CSV table of C-alpha atoms in Angstrom, one decimal:
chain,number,residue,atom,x,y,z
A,250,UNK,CA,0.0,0.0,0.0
A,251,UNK,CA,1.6,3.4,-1.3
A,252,UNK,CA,1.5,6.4,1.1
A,253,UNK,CA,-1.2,8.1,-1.0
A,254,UNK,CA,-3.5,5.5,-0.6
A,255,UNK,CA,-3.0,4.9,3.2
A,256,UNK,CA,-3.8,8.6,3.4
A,257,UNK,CA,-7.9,8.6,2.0
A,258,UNK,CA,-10.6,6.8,3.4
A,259,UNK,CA,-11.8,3.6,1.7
A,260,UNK,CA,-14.8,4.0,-0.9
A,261,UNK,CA,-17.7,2.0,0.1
A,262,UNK,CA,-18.1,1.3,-3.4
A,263,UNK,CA,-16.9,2.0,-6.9
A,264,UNK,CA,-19.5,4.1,-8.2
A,265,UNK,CA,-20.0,7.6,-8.1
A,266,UNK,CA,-22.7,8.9,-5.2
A,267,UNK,CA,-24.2,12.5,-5.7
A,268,UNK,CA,-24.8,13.7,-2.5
A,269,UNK,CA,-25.8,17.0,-3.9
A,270,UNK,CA,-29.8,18.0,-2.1
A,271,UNK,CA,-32.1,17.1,-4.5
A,272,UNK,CA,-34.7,20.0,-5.3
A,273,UNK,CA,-38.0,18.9,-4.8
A,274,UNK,CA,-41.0,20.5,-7.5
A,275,UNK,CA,-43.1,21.7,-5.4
A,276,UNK,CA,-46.8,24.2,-6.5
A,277,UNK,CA,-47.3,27.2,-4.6
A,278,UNK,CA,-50.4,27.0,-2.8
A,279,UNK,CA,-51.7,30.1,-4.1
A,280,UNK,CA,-50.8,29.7,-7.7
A,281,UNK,CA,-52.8,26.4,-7.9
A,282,UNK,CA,-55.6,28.6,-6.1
A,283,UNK,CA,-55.6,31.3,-8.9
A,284,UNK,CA,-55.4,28.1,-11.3
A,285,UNK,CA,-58.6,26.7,-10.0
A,286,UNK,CA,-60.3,30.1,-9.1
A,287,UNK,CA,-59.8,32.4,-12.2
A,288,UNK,CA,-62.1,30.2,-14.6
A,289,UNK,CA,-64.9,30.2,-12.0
A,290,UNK,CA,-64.8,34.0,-11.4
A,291,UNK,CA,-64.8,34.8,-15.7
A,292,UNK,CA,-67.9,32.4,-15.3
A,293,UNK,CA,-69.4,34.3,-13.1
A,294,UNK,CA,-68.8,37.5,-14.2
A,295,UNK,CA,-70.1,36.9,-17.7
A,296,UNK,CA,-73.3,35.3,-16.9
A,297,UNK,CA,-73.9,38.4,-14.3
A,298,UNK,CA,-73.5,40.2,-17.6
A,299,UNK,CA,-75.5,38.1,-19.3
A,300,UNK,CA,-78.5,38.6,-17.1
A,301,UNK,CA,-78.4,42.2,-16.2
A,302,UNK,CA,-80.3,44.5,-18.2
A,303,UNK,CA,-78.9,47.1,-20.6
A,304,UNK,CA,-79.7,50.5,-20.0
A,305,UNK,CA,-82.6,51.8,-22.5
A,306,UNK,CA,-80.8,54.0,-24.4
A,307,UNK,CA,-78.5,50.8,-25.2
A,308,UNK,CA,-81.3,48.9,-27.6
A,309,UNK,CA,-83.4,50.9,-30.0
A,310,UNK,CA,-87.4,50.4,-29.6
A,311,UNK,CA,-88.8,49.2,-32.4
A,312,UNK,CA,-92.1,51.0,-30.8
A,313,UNK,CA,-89.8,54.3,-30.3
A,314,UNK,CA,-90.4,57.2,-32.4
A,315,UNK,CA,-87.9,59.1,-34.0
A,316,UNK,CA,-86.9,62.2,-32.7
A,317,UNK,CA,-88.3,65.0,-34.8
A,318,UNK,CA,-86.7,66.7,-37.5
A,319,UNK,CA,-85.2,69.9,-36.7
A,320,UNK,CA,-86.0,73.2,-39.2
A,321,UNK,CA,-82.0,73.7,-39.2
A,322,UNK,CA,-81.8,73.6,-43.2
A,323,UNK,CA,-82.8,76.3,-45.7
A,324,UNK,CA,-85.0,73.6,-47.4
A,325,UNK,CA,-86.6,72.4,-44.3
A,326,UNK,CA,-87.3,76.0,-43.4
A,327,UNK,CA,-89.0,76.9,-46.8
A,328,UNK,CA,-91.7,74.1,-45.8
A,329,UNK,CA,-93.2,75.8,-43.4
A,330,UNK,CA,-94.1,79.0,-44.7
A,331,UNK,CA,-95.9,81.5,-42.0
A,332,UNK,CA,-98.9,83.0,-43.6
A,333,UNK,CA,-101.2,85.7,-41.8
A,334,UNK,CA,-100.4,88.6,-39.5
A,335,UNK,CA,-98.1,88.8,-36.8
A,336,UNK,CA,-98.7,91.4,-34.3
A,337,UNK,CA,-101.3,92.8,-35.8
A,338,UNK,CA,-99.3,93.6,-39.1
A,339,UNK,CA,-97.8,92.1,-42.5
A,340,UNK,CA,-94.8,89.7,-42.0
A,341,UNK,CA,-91.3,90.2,-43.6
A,342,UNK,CA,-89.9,88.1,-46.1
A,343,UNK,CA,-88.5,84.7,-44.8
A,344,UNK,CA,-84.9,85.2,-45.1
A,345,UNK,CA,-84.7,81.9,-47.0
A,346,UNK,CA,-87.1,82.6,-49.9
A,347,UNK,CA,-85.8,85.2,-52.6
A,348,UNK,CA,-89.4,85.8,-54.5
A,349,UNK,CA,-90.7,87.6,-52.1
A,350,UNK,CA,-91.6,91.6,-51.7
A,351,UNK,CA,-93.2,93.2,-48.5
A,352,UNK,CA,-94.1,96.3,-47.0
A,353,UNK,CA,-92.6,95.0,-43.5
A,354,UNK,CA,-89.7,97.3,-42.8
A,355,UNK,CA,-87.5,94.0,-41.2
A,356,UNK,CA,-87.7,92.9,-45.2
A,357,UNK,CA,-84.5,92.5,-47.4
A,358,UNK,CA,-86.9,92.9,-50.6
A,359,UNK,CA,-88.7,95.9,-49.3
A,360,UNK,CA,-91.6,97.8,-50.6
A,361,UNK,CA,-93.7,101.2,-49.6
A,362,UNK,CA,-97.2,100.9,-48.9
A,363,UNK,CA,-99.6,101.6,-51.1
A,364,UNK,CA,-102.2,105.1,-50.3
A,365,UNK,CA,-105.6,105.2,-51.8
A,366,UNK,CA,-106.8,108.1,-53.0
A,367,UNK,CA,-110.3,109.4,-50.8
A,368,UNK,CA,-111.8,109.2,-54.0
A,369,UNK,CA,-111.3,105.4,-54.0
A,370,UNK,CA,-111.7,104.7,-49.9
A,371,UNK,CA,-115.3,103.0,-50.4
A,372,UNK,CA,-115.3,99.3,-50.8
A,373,UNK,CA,-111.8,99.1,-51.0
A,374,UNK,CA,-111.2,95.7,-50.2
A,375,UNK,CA,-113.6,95.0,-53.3
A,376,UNK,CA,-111.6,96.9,-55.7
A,377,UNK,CA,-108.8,95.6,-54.6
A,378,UNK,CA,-110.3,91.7,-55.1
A,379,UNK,CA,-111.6,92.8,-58.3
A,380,UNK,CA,-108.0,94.3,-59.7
A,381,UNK,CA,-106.5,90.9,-58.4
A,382,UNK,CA,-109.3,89.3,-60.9
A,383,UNK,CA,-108.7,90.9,-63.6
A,384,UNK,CA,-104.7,90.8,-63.3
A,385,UNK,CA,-103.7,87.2,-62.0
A,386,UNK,CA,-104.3,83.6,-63.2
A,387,UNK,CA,-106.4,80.9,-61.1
A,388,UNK,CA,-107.0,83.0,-58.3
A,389,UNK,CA,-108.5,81.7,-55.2
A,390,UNK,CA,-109.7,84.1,-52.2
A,391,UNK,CA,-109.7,83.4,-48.5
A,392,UNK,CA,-112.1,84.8,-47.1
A,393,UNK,CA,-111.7,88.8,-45.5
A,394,UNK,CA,-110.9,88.9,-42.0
A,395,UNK,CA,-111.4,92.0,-39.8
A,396,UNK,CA,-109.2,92.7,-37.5
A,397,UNK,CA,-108.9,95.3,-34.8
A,398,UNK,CA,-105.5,96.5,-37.0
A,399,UNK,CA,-107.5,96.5,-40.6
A,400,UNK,CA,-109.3,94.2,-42.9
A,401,UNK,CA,-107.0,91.3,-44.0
A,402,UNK,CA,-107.3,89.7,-47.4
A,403,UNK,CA,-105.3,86.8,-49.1
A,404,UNK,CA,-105.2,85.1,-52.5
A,405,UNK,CA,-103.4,82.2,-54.2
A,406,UNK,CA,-102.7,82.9,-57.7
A,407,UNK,CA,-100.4,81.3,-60.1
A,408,UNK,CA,-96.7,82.2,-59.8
A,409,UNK,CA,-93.0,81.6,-62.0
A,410,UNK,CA,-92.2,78.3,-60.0
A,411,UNK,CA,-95.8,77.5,-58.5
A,412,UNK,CA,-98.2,79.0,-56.9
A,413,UNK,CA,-97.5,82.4,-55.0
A,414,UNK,CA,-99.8,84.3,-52.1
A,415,UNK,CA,-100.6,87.8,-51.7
A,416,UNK,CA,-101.8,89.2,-48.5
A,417,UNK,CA,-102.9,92.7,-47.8
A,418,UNK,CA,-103.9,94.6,-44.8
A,419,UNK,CA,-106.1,97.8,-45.3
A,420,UNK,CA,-106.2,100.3,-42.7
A,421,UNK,CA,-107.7,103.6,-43.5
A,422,UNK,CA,-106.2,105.1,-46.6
A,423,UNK,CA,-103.1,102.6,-46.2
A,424,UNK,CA,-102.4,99.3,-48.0
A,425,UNK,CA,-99.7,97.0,-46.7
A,426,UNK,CA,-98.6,93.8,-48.1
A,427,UNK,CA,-96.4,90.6,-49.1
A,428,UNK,CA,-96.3,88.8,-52.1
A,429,UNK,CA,-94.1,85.5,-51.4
A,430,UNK,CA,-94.0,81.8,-53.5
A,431,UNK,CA,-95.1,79.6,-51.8
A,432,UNK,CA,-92.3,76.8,-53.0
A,433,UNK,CA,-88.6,77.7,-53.1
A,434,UNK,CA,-86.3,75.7,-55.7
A,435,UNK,CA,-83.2,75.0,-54.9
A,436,UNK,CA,-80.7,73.4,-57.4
A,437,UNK,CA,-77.9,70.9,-55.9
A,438,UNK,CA,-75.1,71.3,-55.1
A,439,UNK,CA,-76.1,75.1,-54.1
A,440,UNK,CA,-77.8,75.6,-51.1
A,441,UNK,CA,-79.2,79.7,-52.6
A,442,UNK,CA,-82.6,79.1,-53.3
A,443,UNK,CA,-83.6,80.3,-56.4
A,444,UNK,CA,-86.4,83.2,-56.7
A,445,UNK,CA,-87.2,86.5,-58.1
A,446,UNK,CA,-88.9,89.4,-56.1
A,447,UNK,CA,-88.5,91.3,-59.6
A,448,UNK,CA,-91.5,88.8,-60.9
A,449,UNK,CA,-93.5,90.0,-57.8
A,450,UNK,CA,-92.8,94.0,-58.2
A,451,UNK,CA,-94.2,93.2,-61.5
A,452,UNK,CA,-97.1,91.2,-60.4
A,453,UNK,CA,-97.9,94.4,-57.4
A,454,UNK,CA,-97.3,96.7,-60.2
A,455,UNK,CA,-100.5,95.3,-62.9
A,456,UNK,CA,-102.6,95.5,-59.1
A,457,UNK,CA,-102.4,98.7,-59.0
A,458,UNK,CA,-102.5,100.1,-62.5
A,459,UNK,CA,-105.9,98.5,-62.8
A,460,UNK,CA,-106.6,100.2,-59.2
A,461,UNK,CA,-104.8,103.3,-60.0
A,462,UNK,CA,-103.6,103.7,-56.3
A,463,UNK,CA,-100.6,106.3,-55.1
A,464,UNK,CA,-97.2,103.6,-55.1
A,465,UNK,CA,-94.6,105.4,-53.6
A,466,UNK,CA,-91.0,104.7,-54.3
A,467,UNK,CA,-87.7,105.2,-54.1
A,468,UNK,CA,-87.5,106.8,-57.1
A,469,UNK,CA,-90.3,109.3,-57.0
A,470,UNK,CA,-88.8,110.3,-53.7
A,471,UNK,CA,-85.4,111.4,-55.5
A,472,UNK,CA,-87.4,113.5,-58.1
């Protein structure tokens, strides 16, 4: 026996022993818990989901009505044309509808009111349906309304684009009025409605030829 040998214990055997600690697989208690849990909670929560109601506004009625159209648009506006006094006197021109003339001072298409002679003063609400006989196409009278402000009178007659109204208030020795289409045409892509208050000063003007009533203007206020 050599010195090295009588220096080192004796093997127990000839193989090779690891006596390194062996690391044991273990589960965390709590990840096996979140494991086991998680599917039972998304379970839960979507059948809660499931059977809760949605709020109303979430699913359209098919018994709901819709909401109504608001007059926002020039073409929804020229619809719903205002026809008879206000206030006691002729309305102005709607702002959206070009073929129109009135004596209302608020008007873009203004005109001066009309003055009848005291010759003329009697029946003039006659006259003045007979001149609108004689001088306009298909015309169809409502009938004459007194009024603490004047007698009110209004006609449909045949316009350019349609049919057009005329209304007229006569107080005393005074003759107000409008003259507006009662359909405004409008021409895609513009959103300028067509119209032509010209056509109506010309219409106002055969009126009172056949009437031979005072119609100031600008004009004969510059001579």
């Amino acid at each position: 026996m050599s010195l090295m040998s009588s220096l080192l214990p004796p093997l127990a055997s000839s193989s090779y022993i690891n006596t390194a600690p062996k690391l044991k697989t273990t589960h965390t208690p709590n990840l096996v818990l979140g494991q086991r849990v998680l599917p039972n909670l998304l379970s839960l929560a979507l059948a809660v989901t499931l059977a809760s109601p949605l709020p109303s506004h979430a699913i359209p009625s098919l018994n709901s009505q819709p909401p109504p159209i608001s007059l926002t648009t020039p073409f929804s506006q020229s619809k719903n044309l205002e026809l008879g006094l206000e206030n006691g006197k002729i309305r102005p021109c709607p702002s959206i509808n070009p073929g129109c003339i009135s004596t209302n001072p608020k008007s873009s298409s203004f005109s001066f009111p009309w003055l009848i002679p005291s010759n003329s003063s009697d029946d003039a609400i006659q006259k003045l349906r007979e001149a609108i006989l004689k001088t306009q196409k298909n015309v169809k009278f409502q009938p004459v309304e007194d009024t603490p402000d004047g007698q009110y009178l209004q006609a449909e007659v045949d316009g350019g684009f349609g049919r057009d109204i005329l209304e007229f208030l006569v107080k005393g020795d005074v003759v107000a009025y409008r003259c507006v289409a009662m359909k405004v045409t409008y021409v895609y892509p513009f959103t300028t409605a067509f119209g032509d208050s010209k056509g109506q000063e010309a219409r106002l003007k055969q009126i009172n030829d056949q009437l031979g009533w005072y119609a100031p203007s600008f004009d004969s206020m510059e001579e």
